[in-house]
């Protein structure tokens, strides 16, 4: 149980989960990485972390996902984890409009603390709560378009969309990175195996992945 | 102290000095070479507190003379320890070591305390009135709580334990179903009523007051003087407080309940009344328990925007408060926590509500409920799954709620900058923790560094929630006994407890060779579910040693 040989991977991408508290970030993470959903989960204090590897375009991509506390008070601490992140899942709760209204604030957080070209996906979680939906899909979708974000609805509870969300954002990060590497091919030798990459400048964020 | 220093310098501090250990804790077997300061020097304390015996259901059978023996020894060692808390562990320790012959089957004890629910269970043989030694209902009288089924038993027994001798013994709360079927309170007339019910004796209820030694010591200290000596109380509590007395002791150690018994009732009455007045002032419904109006989800319309946001945040966290402990999920407790947290946040705008403060309220709820339920629980019941609505009458709940509020307030006042913006106090603690571990367990420190795990990544939670999330509720209560007995227990001693905890699992942690594994182990919690009071005593002793070494000598930590 203790010692495990690190699995092989081609790329390591750091992704952060952000959004208001109680929207289901931790359960998205556990659903994706361990296929678990815990109704009895505690609030996240500080940060938590998990990894999972996926295949995208023939490459093994290891996602290192940092799950952050949602309360505003913790942002000073959690924003430190934005450093080096190449992707962010910005989560709200489709049954609570307030959590969607705060998405703008979270975007500002990212602008202030994250890499300029971080790939952001807007995630409307708890899609199983259709009967008490507070945020219409159209509303969220047009917001996402407007801000050049990818968008998906998920349910960590019944698994809907969870794998797709991570798969999409990781693939998008990979594509973005490959394009940039290609562009910079001549000069610097791209990102080495098992290396974390940072999306540098020079590419405008083609952030829509769907 | 000099001896202690010598001992430690011989160990060479950081170096893995090889455990000379024969520690009694089975756990430390697995610790092996991991323990960088050797178990040997710490060990004696491991078996310190005599409350262990008291708490263990198995101790029911322990012979009376054994108890007396212990009592005698402890008392004498106390006499020598003029210095307050600092010496407490050591004196308790030596007396305990001396008692070794008397401690029958530690293994069995340990096992018992692990497998059984919190040792509150009164057992079928317990008698109801004894536990309560209830006093007149003035604790309740001025609360506007619905006086539902209130009878003489509604007030918490605790304050009353001290006062038991003088108080008229009223019958147990008739509303408490669990208590009614119990045998009649024949020993209730004993002045040491609380002690006589703890641990419950299998023999006839009219047996002479053979009391649990730890419990008796507390009863004595709490009832024999008009003003309780705080140094003595700290010294005694350092090694653990029996469940029967914990509530009362905590209230005193936190400065909420006056050490002067004469003033106590008046002060507590006033504070409890104040709490409920404040609740109304901030616009919350004072309805103590469930029901539509008291449901935790209710948002009063009178709140401002920011207040609404605050309350929303609290409501988001309520169902996530120790979710695996059914007690905290009951509507009564959720409502209680909602009001407590909201009022504290409103009254402390510099910090306001910070996630994790909800966790800090839970030990108080636990301890006060345990105090009230002392002797009332059946063997198969535990506080953890207590049916609050049927076991605890509303007036008692309202007392528990106000006491929890004031105790939480008192605790948080000692760590104010833990929860102010950027949480500087907390960051400082995490930093100190790193320095201490670097000095005392260099291998672990290096290992963490090598794998890129930062202290802030896991210890932030430890400091934010004061280890509440790292232990079972009963274990937290025991740990906090020591915190409350130490000067700067939460602001300072806690750091050393964290260091001791890390070192305790040093070998296991160093066996993780992958960042993810190591981080996950730290984040999901070290394996402490099975910890007994002995394990905590050991941890506290180790922390004490570290603190003695490093406190005030920052150079050592550079």
XYZ file of C-alpha atoms in Angstrom:
768
model
C 0.000 0.000 0.000
C 2.792 2.298 0.765
C 5.178 2.194 -2.086
C 3.744 2.363 -5.485
C 5.716 2.710 -8.614
C 4.887 5.924 -10.268
C 3.052 5.184 -13.428
C 4.340 6.325 -16.752
C 2.856 9.371 -18.325
C 3.644 11.723 -21.148
C 2.413 14.902 -19.605
C 1.565 16.162 -16.184
C -1.039 18.886 -16.066
C -1.982 20.776 -12.973
C -5.658 21.629 -12.725
C -7.499 23.488 -9.985
C -11.084 23.142 -8.861
C -12.590 26.415 -7.775
C -16.025 27.777 -6.997
C -18.252 28.613 -4.062
C -18.359 26.333 -1.108
C -20.855 23.545 -1.223
C -21.084 23.296 -5.016
C -19.520 19.857 -5.035
C -15.897 20.383 -5.970
C -14.585 17.676 -3.680
C -17.113 15.174 -4.911
C -16.312 15.968 -8.526
C -12.729 15.210 -7.704
C -13.489 11.967 -5.904
C -15.913 10.888 -8.592
C -13.337 11.468 -11.273
C -10.283 10.064 -9.539
C -11.766 7.275 -7.447
C -15.284 6.924 -8.789
C -16.603 7.730 -5.350
C -19.286 10.040 -4.155
C -19.569 10.850 -0.505
C -22.764 12.296 0.829
C -21.042 12.726 4.142
C -18.155 14.825 3.030
C -16.775 17.593 5.163
C -15.957 21.042 3.956
C -12.518 21.346 2.445
C -10.125 23.260 4.618
C -7.189 24.634 2.686
C -6.557 22.341 -0.239
C -6.861 18.729 -1.157
C -5.317 16.853 -3.952
C -5.680 13.817 -6.161
C -4.323 12.557 -9.442
C -5.575 10.512 -12.320
C -4.184 9.622 -15.677
C -6.198 9.649 -18.847
C -5.536 9.022 -22.518
C -5.882 11.860 -24.945
C -4.874 11.724 -28.561
C -2.645 8.778 -27.940
C -0.837 10.346 -25.041
C -1.013 9.540 -21.365
C -1.838 12.628 -19.445
C -1.587 12.678 -15.720
C -3.861 15.220 -14.139
C -2.776 16.616 -10.821
C -5.936 18.144 -9.461
C -6.024 20.558 -6.567
C -9.306 20.959 -4.843
C -9.559 24.217 -2.972
C -11.708 25.502 -0.143
C -14.566 27.569 -1.448
C -14.972 30.129 1.270
C -13.753 33.565 0.402
C -11.654 33.735 3.524
C -9.405 31.036 2.208
C -8.615 32.623 -1.095
C -5.371 34.094 0.106
C -4.205 30.608 0.846
C -5.806 28.774 -2.013
C -4.771 31.206 -4.690
C -1.211 30.077 -4.122
C -2.294 26.873 -5.781
C -3.179 28.629 -8.992
C 0.496 28.964 -9.695
C 1.511 26.624 -12.431
C -2.037 25.465 -13.060
C -2.828 25.016 -16.723
C -6.500 24.339 -16.240
C -9.319 25.347 -13.955
C -12.744 23.864 -13.451
C -14.918 26.684 -12.226
C -17.819 24.988 -10.533
C -21.242 26.284 -9.567
C -24.359 24.543 -8.326
C -27.208 24.512 -10.847
C -29.702 24.531 -8.003
C -28.293 27.671 -6.412
C -28.233 30.746 -8.548
C -26.027 32.570 -6.097
C -23.167 30.224 -6.810
C -23.510 31.065 -10.494
C -23.578 34.777 -9.810
C -20.229 34.432 -8.111
C -18.612 32.939 -11.177
C -17.469 36.376 -12.278
C -15.632 36.853 -9.025
C -13.907 33.575 -9.514
C -12.861 34.579 -13.003
C -11.330 37.672 -11.540
C -9.472 35.524 -9.050
C -8.035 33.585 -11.919
C -7.086 36.700 -13.828
C -5.307 37.987 -10.756
C -3.507 34.866 -9.687
C -3.348 32.297 -12.451
C -1.372 31.975 -15.638
C -2.703 34.145 -18.404
C -3.497 31.253 -20.671
C -5.071 28.923 -18.209
C -7.854 26.883 -19.760
C -11.076 27.437 -17.897
C -14.152 25.286 -17.991
C -17.400 26.363 -16.431
C -19.035 23.408 -14.704
C -22.656 23.405 -13.616
C -22.676 20.646 -11.041
C -25.586 18.816 -9.385
C -27.411 18.361 -12.667
C -29.346 15.609 -10.941
C -31.243 18.310 -9.085
C -33.232 19.246 -12.176
C -36.418 19.686 -10.249
C -34.982 22.522 -8.230
C -32.828 23.972 -10.958
C -31.958 27.591 -10.360
C -29.633 28.201 -13.294
C -30.881 27.480 -16.793
C -28.476 25.722 -19.092
C -28.913 28.416 -21.728
C -28.036 31.140 -19.314
C -24.837 29.424 -18.295
C -23.970 28.532 -21.847
C -24.259 32.050 -23.119
C -22.238 33.292 -20.169
C -19.556 30.772 -21.066
C -19.539 31.845 -24.681
C -19.318 35.436 -23.729
C -16.289 34.776 -21.548
C -14.738 32.293 -23.859
C -15.053 29.395 -21.479
C -15.828 25.798 -22.123
C -19.032 24.677 -20.493
C -20.582 21.471 -19.244
C -23.144 20.319 -16.745
C -22.245 17.449 -14.460
C -23.532 15.413 -11.588
C -20.939 14.054 -9.230
C -23.778 12.138 -7.617
C -24.843 10.137 -10.666
C -21.575 10.580 -12.575
C -23.129 12.388 -15.505
C -20.588 14.410 -17.383
C -17.808 14.091 -14.857
C -15.357 12.092 -16.913
C -16.254 14.110 -19.968
C -15.503 17.342 -18.179
C -12.041 16.291 -17.148
C -11.354 14.543 -20.420
C -12.284 17.638 -22.353
C -10.310 20.116 -20.366
C -7.232 17.924 -20.337
C -7.458 17.317 -24.057
C -7.885 20.997 -24.648
C -4.848 21.771 -22.565
C -2.897 19.189 -24.470
C -3.907 20.595 -27.837
C -3.137 24.087 -26.815
C 0.224 23.025 -25.594
C 1.028 20.988 -28.705
C 0.151 23.886 -30.934
C 2.361 26.155 -28.997
C 5.147 23.641 -28.901
C 4.885 23.256 -32.610
C 5.125 26.951 -33.024
C 8.178 27.055 -30.845
C 9.549 23.822 -32.240
C 12.651 25.184 -33.857
C 13.918 27.015 -30.829
C 13.408 25.374 -27.534
C 12.869 21.645 -27.253
C 9.320 21.205 -26.050
C 8.189 19.890 -22.762
C 9.978 16.818 -21.551
C 8.397 13.657 -20.458
C 6.782 13.858 -17.115
C 7.225 17.539 -17.015
C 4.624 19.936 -15.942
C 4.017 22.540 -18.560
C 3.059 26.099 -18.261
C 1.171 27.803 -20.937
C 3.257 30.735 -21.822
C 2.197 33.815 -23.625
C 1.985 34.330 -27.300
C -1.086 32.185 -27.840
C -4.427 33.650 -27.398
C -6.505 31.393 -25.296
C -8.524 29.313 -27.667
C -10.419 28.195 -24.688
C -13.516 26.797 -26.192
C -13.322 23.136 -26.401
C -16.710 22.363 -27.728
C 13.100 19.941 34.378
C 16.825 19.610 34.416
C 16.483 15.892 34.445
C 14.216 16.089 31.502
C 16.598 18.226 29.559
C 19.374 15.878 30.293
C 17.314 13.037 29.149
C 16.598 14.703 25.908
C 20.041 15.880 25.201
C 21.141 12.342 25.624
C 18.755 11.464 22.911
C 20.479 13.848 20.625
C 17.250 15.475 19.630
C 16.810 15.148 15.980
C 18.750 12.012 15.506
C 16.997 8.746 15.454
C 18.311 7.608 18.657
C 16.855 4.226 18.566
C 13.871 3.477 20.555
C 14.588 1.957 23.841
C 11.013 1.478 24.053
C 8.916 -0.926 25.862
C 6.049 1.319 25.635
C 2.791 -0.031 26.755
C 0.977 1.201 23.765
C 0.601 -1.522 21.245
C 0.560 1.096 18.576
C 4.068 2.161 19.058
C 5.217 -1.229 18.088
C 4.664 -0.352 14.521
C 6.436 2.853 15.004
C 9.762 1.213 15.222
C 12.715 3.234 14.312
C 10.474 5.950 13.150
C 10.290 7.632 16.432
C 13.156 9.943 16.435
C 13.121 10.779 20.030
C 12.730 7.306 21.217
C 9.792 6.078 23.051
C 11.746 5.411 26.096
C 11.641 8.763 27.671
C 8.110 9.414 26.849
C 6.714 6.139 27.700
C 6.019 6.513 31.334
C 3.454 9.098 30.658
C 1.723 6.980 28.190
C -0.027 5.280 30.938
C -0.523 8.288 32.922
C -3.937 9.386 33.625
C -5.848 7.410 36.016
C -8.906 8.434 34.174
C -8.022 5.688 31.835
C -9.103 3.222 34.326
C -12.005 5.281 35.216
C -13.119 5.569 31.708
C -12.721 2.049 30.846
C -15.760 0.004 31.222
C -13.531 -2.719 32.386
C -12.562 -0.818 35.378
C -15.853 -1.618 36.866
C -14.331 -4.606 38.315
C -11.307 -2.934 39.689
C -10.958 -3.328 43.335
C -11.587 -0.484 45.681
C -8.336 -0.675 47.476
C -6.534 -0.336 44.251
C -8.310 2.889 43.679
C -7.338 4.137 47.052
C -3.793 3.249 46.470
C -3.742 5.230 43.325
C -5.439 8.119 44.812
C -2.976 8.252 47.579
C -0.039 8.223 45.297
C -1.315 10.757 42.945
C -2.149 13.033 45.737
C 1.267 12.837 47.125
C 2.898 13.503 43.838
C 0.678 16.453 43.388
C 1.879 17.819 46.601
C 5.379 17.940 45.270
C 4.479 19.670 42.096
C 4.177 23.211 43.139
C 4.485 24.417 39.615
C 1.231 24.372 37.811
C 0.464 22.537 34.705
C 3.976 22.098 33.584
C 4.739 19.531 36.137
C 1.499 17.837 35.955
C 2.308 15.265 33.406
C 5.448 14.313 35.041
C 4.081 13.884 38.448
C 1.140 11.973 37.245
C 3.473 9.917 35.288
C 5.738 8.945 38.045
C 2.925 8.041 40.271
C 1.531 5.935 37.558
C 4.684 4.186 36.883
C 4.874 3.400 40.485
C 1.503 1.889 40.344
C 2.302 -0.551 37.680
C 1.604 -3.569 39.776
C -1.836 -2.329 40.341
C -2.778 -1.835 36.791
C -4.320 -4.993 35.761
C -4.062 -5.943 32.166
C -3.355 -2.788 30.322
C -3.929 -4.571 27.106
C -7.394 -5.370 28.093
C -8.067 -1.890 29.170
C -6.801 -0.531 25.974
C -8.862 -2.873 23.979
C -11.916 -2.067 25.882
C -11.614 1.580 25.394
C -11.116 1.045 21.751
C -13.981 -1.127 21.023
C -16.488 0.387 23.299
C -18.339 3.544 22.741
C -17.297 6.501 24.782
C -17.211 5.384 28.300
C -20.139 7.356 29.328
C -22.383 4.463 29.294
C -23.912 4.290 32.610
C -24.606 0.684 32.264
C -27.639 -0.954 33.514
C -26.419 -0.954 37.014
C -26.025 2.737 37.244
C -28.437 4.762 39.092
C -29.977 7.729 37.603
C -30.162 10.225 40.311
C -26.640 9.723 41.269
C -25.370 11.050 38.058
C -27.302 14.145 38.282
C -27.045 15.165 41.789
C -29.226 17.813 40.319
C -29.636 21.021 41.996
C -32.396 23.435 41.974
C -33.367 24.588 38.605
C -31.959 28.034 38.672
C -29.717 27.239 35.808
C -32.766 27.059 33.720
C -35.147 29.352 35.320
C -34.299 32.467 33.462
C -34.128 30.936 30.070
C -37.059 31.590 27.956
C -36.807 28.211 26.495
C -39.972 26.352 26.263
C -40.156 24.630 29.527
C -41.609 21.607 27.917
C -41.006 18.642 30.033
C -38.754 20.360 32.412
C -38.601 18.961 35.817
C -35.936 18.963 38.393
C -33.595 17.191 36.123
C -33.370 19.724 33.437
C -30.287 21.491 34.499
C -26.956 20.085 33.814
C -25.780 18.085 36.643
C -22.267 19.319 36.534
C -22.200 22.508 38.346
C -24.160 20.501 40.652
C -21.595 17.922 41.228
C -19.698 20.263 43.312
C -22.804 21.396 44.929
C -24.374 18.071 45.192
C -23.995 17.792 48.887
C -26.026 20.835 49.518
C -28.556 20.432 46.851
C -31.822 18.762 47.121
C -31.793 15.744 44.968
C -34.519 15.899 42.520
C -35.678 13.032 40.462
C -34.211 12.331 37.089
C -35.857 14.045 34.203
C -39.024 12.231 33.616
C -38.816 13.059 29.993
C -35.770 11.029 29.481
C -36.938 7.658 28.419
C -33.592 6.110 28.723
C -33.351 6.956 32.321
C -36.692 5.972 33.610
C -36.270 2.257 33.511
C -33.149 2.415 35.560
C -33.073 1.301 39.143
C -33.932 3.721 41.859
C -31.345 6.157 43.022
C -30.546 4.762 46.344
C -27.049 6.062 46.617
C -28.153 9.448 45.582
C -27.799 10.724 49.028
C -24.106 10.285 48.912
C -22.349 13.573 48.754
C -20.185 12.102 46.085
C -23.119 11.173 44.095
C -21.431 11.755 40.835
C -18.515 9.708 41.778
C -20.553 6.856 43.008
C -22.241 6.444 39.725
C -19.047 6.435 37.834
C -18.092 3.900 36.913
C -21.314 2.151 37.482
C -21.086 -0.697 39.821
C -22.524 -3.994 38.965
C -23.302 -4.578 42.588
C -26.379 -3.424 44.333
C -27.034 0.237 44.056
C -26.897 0.620 47.771
C -23.296 -0.380 47.952
C -21.007 1.981 49.705
C -19.662 4.775 47.602
C -16.774 3.021 46.013
C -15.814 5.589 43.514
C -13.683 5.848 40.547
C -10.399 7.245 41.714
C -10.019 9.851 39.029
C -13.566 10.868 39.344
C -13.243 11.116 43.062
C -10.208 13.301 42.870
C -12.096 15.672 40.674
C -15.135 15.570 42.875
C -12.951 16.394 45.802
C -11.163 19.234 44.166
C -14.308 20.684 42.729
C -16.352 20.477 45.859
C -14.161 20.861 48.848
C -13.017 24.385 48.474
C -15.020 27.475 48.029
C -12.647 28.703 45.386
C -11.111 26.102 43.217
C -7.416 26.356 42.770
C -6.905 26.682 39.063
C -3.325 25.463 39.136
C -4.455 22.351 40.942
C -7.300 21.854 38.551
C -5.018 22.267 35.554
C -2.511 19.973 37.046
C -5.124 17.333 37.638
C -6.834 17.784 34.298
C -3.673 17.693 32.281
C -3.745 13.919 32.271
C -7.370 13.717 31.374
C -10.717 14.452 32.948
C -13.319 11.764 33.518
C -16.399 12.164 31.372
C -18.468 12.753 34.463
C -16.565 15.910 35.325
C -15.332 17.102 32.003
C -18.108 19.559 31.338
C -17.700 21.301 34.626
C -13.934 21.311 34.406
C -13.907 22.702 30.905
C -16.252 25.503 31.827
C -13.953 26.471 34.654
C -10.710 26.124 32.748
C -12.100 28.251 29.972
C -12.904 30.953 32.446
C -16.589 30.763 31.717
C -17.628 29.287 34.994
C -16.071 31.076 37.970
C -13.624 29.208 40.144
C -15.451 30.670 43.076
C -18.367 28.418 43.744
C -20.360 31.035 45.461
C -20.543 33.110 42.333
C -20.988 30.294 39.918
C -24.720 29.932 39.659
C -25.326 33.615 39.354
C -22.703 34.032 36.671
C -23.819 31.068 34.645
C -27.436 32.103 34.866
C -26.586 35.544 33.684
C -24.425 34.372 30.801
C -26.972 31.848 29.650
C -29.646 34.474 29.718
C -27.392 36.851 27.831
C -26.844 34.341 25.120
C -30.506 33.923 24.453
C -31.098 37.606 24.514
C -28.373 38.029 21.947
C -29.882 35.387 19.748
C -33.066 37.356 19.603
C -31.187 40.563 19.045
C -29.486 39.215 15.959
C -32.800 38.124 14.583
C -32.638 34.397 15.011
C -35.435 32.359 16.385
C -34.671 31.107 19.861
C -36.831 28.075 19.448
C -34.471 25.551 20.857
C -35.025 22.552 18.745
C -36.627 21.220 15.663
C -39.933 22.122 14.197
C -40.450 24.253 11.134
C -39.466 27.516 12.714
C -36.329 26.087 14.192
C -35.222 24.139 11.207
C -31.670 24.948 10.310
C -32.688 25.990 6.825
C -34.729 28.940 7.953
C -33.381 32.283 6.819
C -34.860 35.189 8.710
C -36.136 37.908 6.413
C -34.723 40.675 8.545
C -31.105 39.970 7.752
C -28.947 42.256 5.683
C -27.279 41.034 2.557
C -24.000 40.276 4.192
C -25.722 38.629 7.111
C -27.637 36.473 4.723
C -24.434 35.507 3.022
C -22.908 34.649 6.349
C -25.853 32.552 7.382
C -25.863 30.809 4.009
C -22.259 29.851 4.459
C -23.032 28.450 7.872
C -26.004 26.553 6.508
C -23.836 25.044 3.803
C -21.477 23.752 6.442
C -23.948 22.485 9.023
C -24.723 19.183 7.347
C -21.015 18.803 6.700
C -20.130 19.087 10.364
C -18.716 15.753 11.457
C -21.145 14.111 9.066
C -20.241 10.636 10.164
C -21.387 11.311 13.708
C -25.185 11.020 13.647
C -25.525 13.205 16.723
C -24.447 16.293 14.839
C -26.930 15.649 12.085
C -29.941 15.808 14.347
C -32.111 18.860 13.709
C -31.738 19.952 17.308
C -27.976 20.056 17.157
C -27.917 21.573 13.685
C -30.171 24.367 14.833
C -28.057 24.820 17.897
C -24.864 25.050 15.892
C -26.425 27.452 13.461
C -27.238 29.946 16.178
C -23.928 29.541 17.960
C -21.862 30.021 14.842
C -23.932 32.861 13.531
C -23.870 34.778 16.780
C -20.156 34.309 17.164
C -19.542 35.485 13.611
C -21.704 38.559 14.037
C -20.058 39.400 17.319
C -16.579 38.911 15.923
C -16.638 40.700 12.612
C -12.855 40.766 12.402
C -12.886 37.086 11.823
C -16.509 36.288 11.121
C -17.358 32.711 10.360
C -14.523 30.713 8.896
C -15.079 27.176 7.739
C -13.787 24.851 10.377
C -15.075 26.881 13.293
C -18.095 24.635 13.047
C -15.812 21.734 13.864
C -14.520 23.568 16.910
C -17.978 23.830 18.403
C -18.601 20.111 18.285
C -16.393 19.000 21.173
C -18.325 21.249 23.518
C -21.655 19.906 22.404
C -20.287 16.436 22.843
C -18.849 17.029 26.266
C -21.866 18.800 27.655
C -24.219 16.176 26.321
C -22.002 13.519 27.743
C -22.119 15.311 31.046
C -25.867 15.437 31.033
C -26.221 11.875 29.855
C -23.719 10.547 32.322
C -25.210 7.462 33.852
C -28.231 7.625 31.606
C -26.860 5.794 28.632
C -27.409 2.133 28.239
C -24.581 -0.161 27.388
C -25.239 -0.178 23.707
C -25.792 3.541 23.448
C -23.296 6.219 22.810
C -23.325 9.952 22.592
C -22.400 9.606 18.971
C -25.816 8.310 18.053
C -27.811 9.855 20.841
C -31.421 10.553 20.029
C -31.397 14.103 21.225
C -35.089 14.763 20.798
C -36.109 11.987 23.113
C -33.225 12.001 25.555
C -32.504 15.628 26.194
C -35.259 17.989 27.257
C -35.270 21.407 25.582
C -34.256 23.340 28.694
C -31.134 21.238 28.946
C -30.446 21.756 25.293
C -30.708 25.468 25.747
C -28.159 25.352 28.531
C -25.856 23.213 26.472
C -26.222 25.614 23.607
C -25.393 28.710 25.585
C -22.520 26.987 27.340
C -21.159 25.829 24.021
C -21.350 29.353 22.711
C -19.492 30.835 25.640
C -16.883 28.128 25.734
C -16.298 28.376 22.018
C -16.019 32.123 22.377
C -13.504 31.718 25.126
C -11.477 29.228 23.141
C -11.474 31.371 20.017
C -10.412 34.406 21.966
C -7.123 32.663 22.625
C -6.430 32.224 18.939
C -7.927 35.349 17.499
C -5.590 35.748 14.576
C -6.269 32.230 13.414
C -9.356 33.397 11.628
C -8.743 36.986 10.714
C -7.940 37.705 7.057
C -4.950 35.746 5.852
C -5.064 33.821 9.105
C -1.659 34.960 10.342
C -1.774 33.072 13.620
C -2.460 29.902 11.806
C 0.323 30.451 9.323
C 2.658 31.086 12.204
C 1.696 27.811 13.803
C 2.298 25.918 10.609
C 5.659 27.563 10.258
C 6.661 26.670 13.789
C 5.519 23.141 13.217
C 7.906 22.849 10.293
C 10.752 24.157 12.384
C 10.045 21.797 15.233
C 9.805 18.753 13.014
C 12.973 19.748 11.251
C 14.779 19.662 14.556
C 13.154 16.638 16.095
C 12.543 14.377 13.163
C 14.973 15.423 10.509
C 14.393 12.347 8.437
C 10.715 12.945 8.178
C 11.256 16.601 7.483
C 13.666 15.808 4.691
C 11.327 13.207 3.339
C 8.491 15.688 3.152
C 10.752 18.136 1.441
C 12.105 15.593 -0.989
C 8.650 14.671 -2.112
C 7.562 18.266 -2.262
C 4.931 18.105 0.450
C 4.620 21.387 2.280
C 3.431 21.642 5.842
C 0.823 24.170 4.913
C -0.796 21.654 2.620
C -1.858 19.365 5.419
C -1.182 21.137 8.691
C -3.336 24.054 7.714
C -6.343 21.911 8.442
C -4.793 20.587 11.628
C -4.379 24.096 12.914
C -7.599 25.457 11.519
C -9.638 22.711 13.150
C -7.342 22.109 16.113
C -7.108 18.416 15.271
C -10.832 17.895 15.633
C -10.905 16.332 12.201
C -7.990 14.071 12.928
C -9.546 12.217 15.830
C -12.730 10.603 17.010
C -14.863 12.854 19.217
C -13.980 11.079 22.454
C -10.312 11.332 21.570
C -10.615 15.012 20.837
C -12.191 15.512 24.236
C -9.257 13.832 25.889
C -6.770 15.832 23.845
C -8.460 19.077 24.706
C -8.330 18.227 28.408
C -4.636 18.746 28.084
C -4.917 21.749 25.790
C -7.183 23.422 28.306
C -4.806 22.638 31.119
C -1.792 24.056 29.354
C -1.076 27.707 29.249
C -1.594 28.633 25.622
C -2.900 25.198 24.910
C -4.528 26.044 21.629
C -2.246 28.819 20.545
C 1.003 27.135 21.364
C 0.956 23.661 22.818
C -1.125 22.546 19.881
C 1.819 23.033 17.539
C 3.865 20.601 19.559
C 1.003 18.163 19.612
C 0.954 18.336 15.823
C 4.683 17.737 15.737
C 4.287 14.784 18.055
C 1.520 13.432 15.885
C 3.667 13.619 12.787
C 6.572 12.015 14.520
C 4.311 9.349 15.876
C 3.628 8.264 12.319
C 7.041 9.080 11.040
C 7.880 5.577 9.887
C 4.603 5.159 8.056
C 4.974 8.499 6.381
C 8.541 7.892 5.367
C 7.466 4.647 3.788
C 5.438 6.588 1.253
C 7.688 7.297 -1.616
C 5.284 9.039 -3.895
C 4.005 12.573 -3.458
C 0.421 11.524 -4.065
C 0.527 8.699 -1.554
C 2.156 10.779 1.088
C -0.113 13.706 0.545
C -3.216 11.556 0.518
C -2.253 9.887 3.759
C -1.767 13.213 5.433
C -4.853 14.749 3.986
C -7.233 11.882 4.549
C -6.089 11.523 8.086
C -3.558 9.527 9.967
C -4.839 6.242 11.340
C -6.069 7.403 14.714
C -9.586 5.935 14.751
C -8.574 3.339 17.245
C -6.733 5.637 19.544
C -7.356 5.223 23.207
C -6.902 7.785 25.920
C -3.529 6.244 26.522
C -2.426 7.074 23.038
C -3.479 10.646 23.531
C -1.707 10.800 26.857
C 1.407 9.619 25.144
C 1.027 12.183 22.421
C 0.538 14.948 24.945
C 3.587 13.894 26.873
C 5.656 13.929 23.744
C 4.286 17.329 22.894
C 5.118 18.508 26.362
C 8.691 17.390 25.980
C 8.997 19.213 22.684
C 7.470 22.313 24.068
C 9.799 22.315 27.043
C 12.693 22.055 24.687
C 11.820 24.609 22.130
C 9.546 27.118 23.657
C 11.211 30.406 24.097
C 14.350 29.212 22.410
C 13.680 30.228 18.875
C 17.303 29.756 17.996
C 16.878 26.070 18.356
C 14.243 26.213 15.729
C 16.211 28.020 13.114
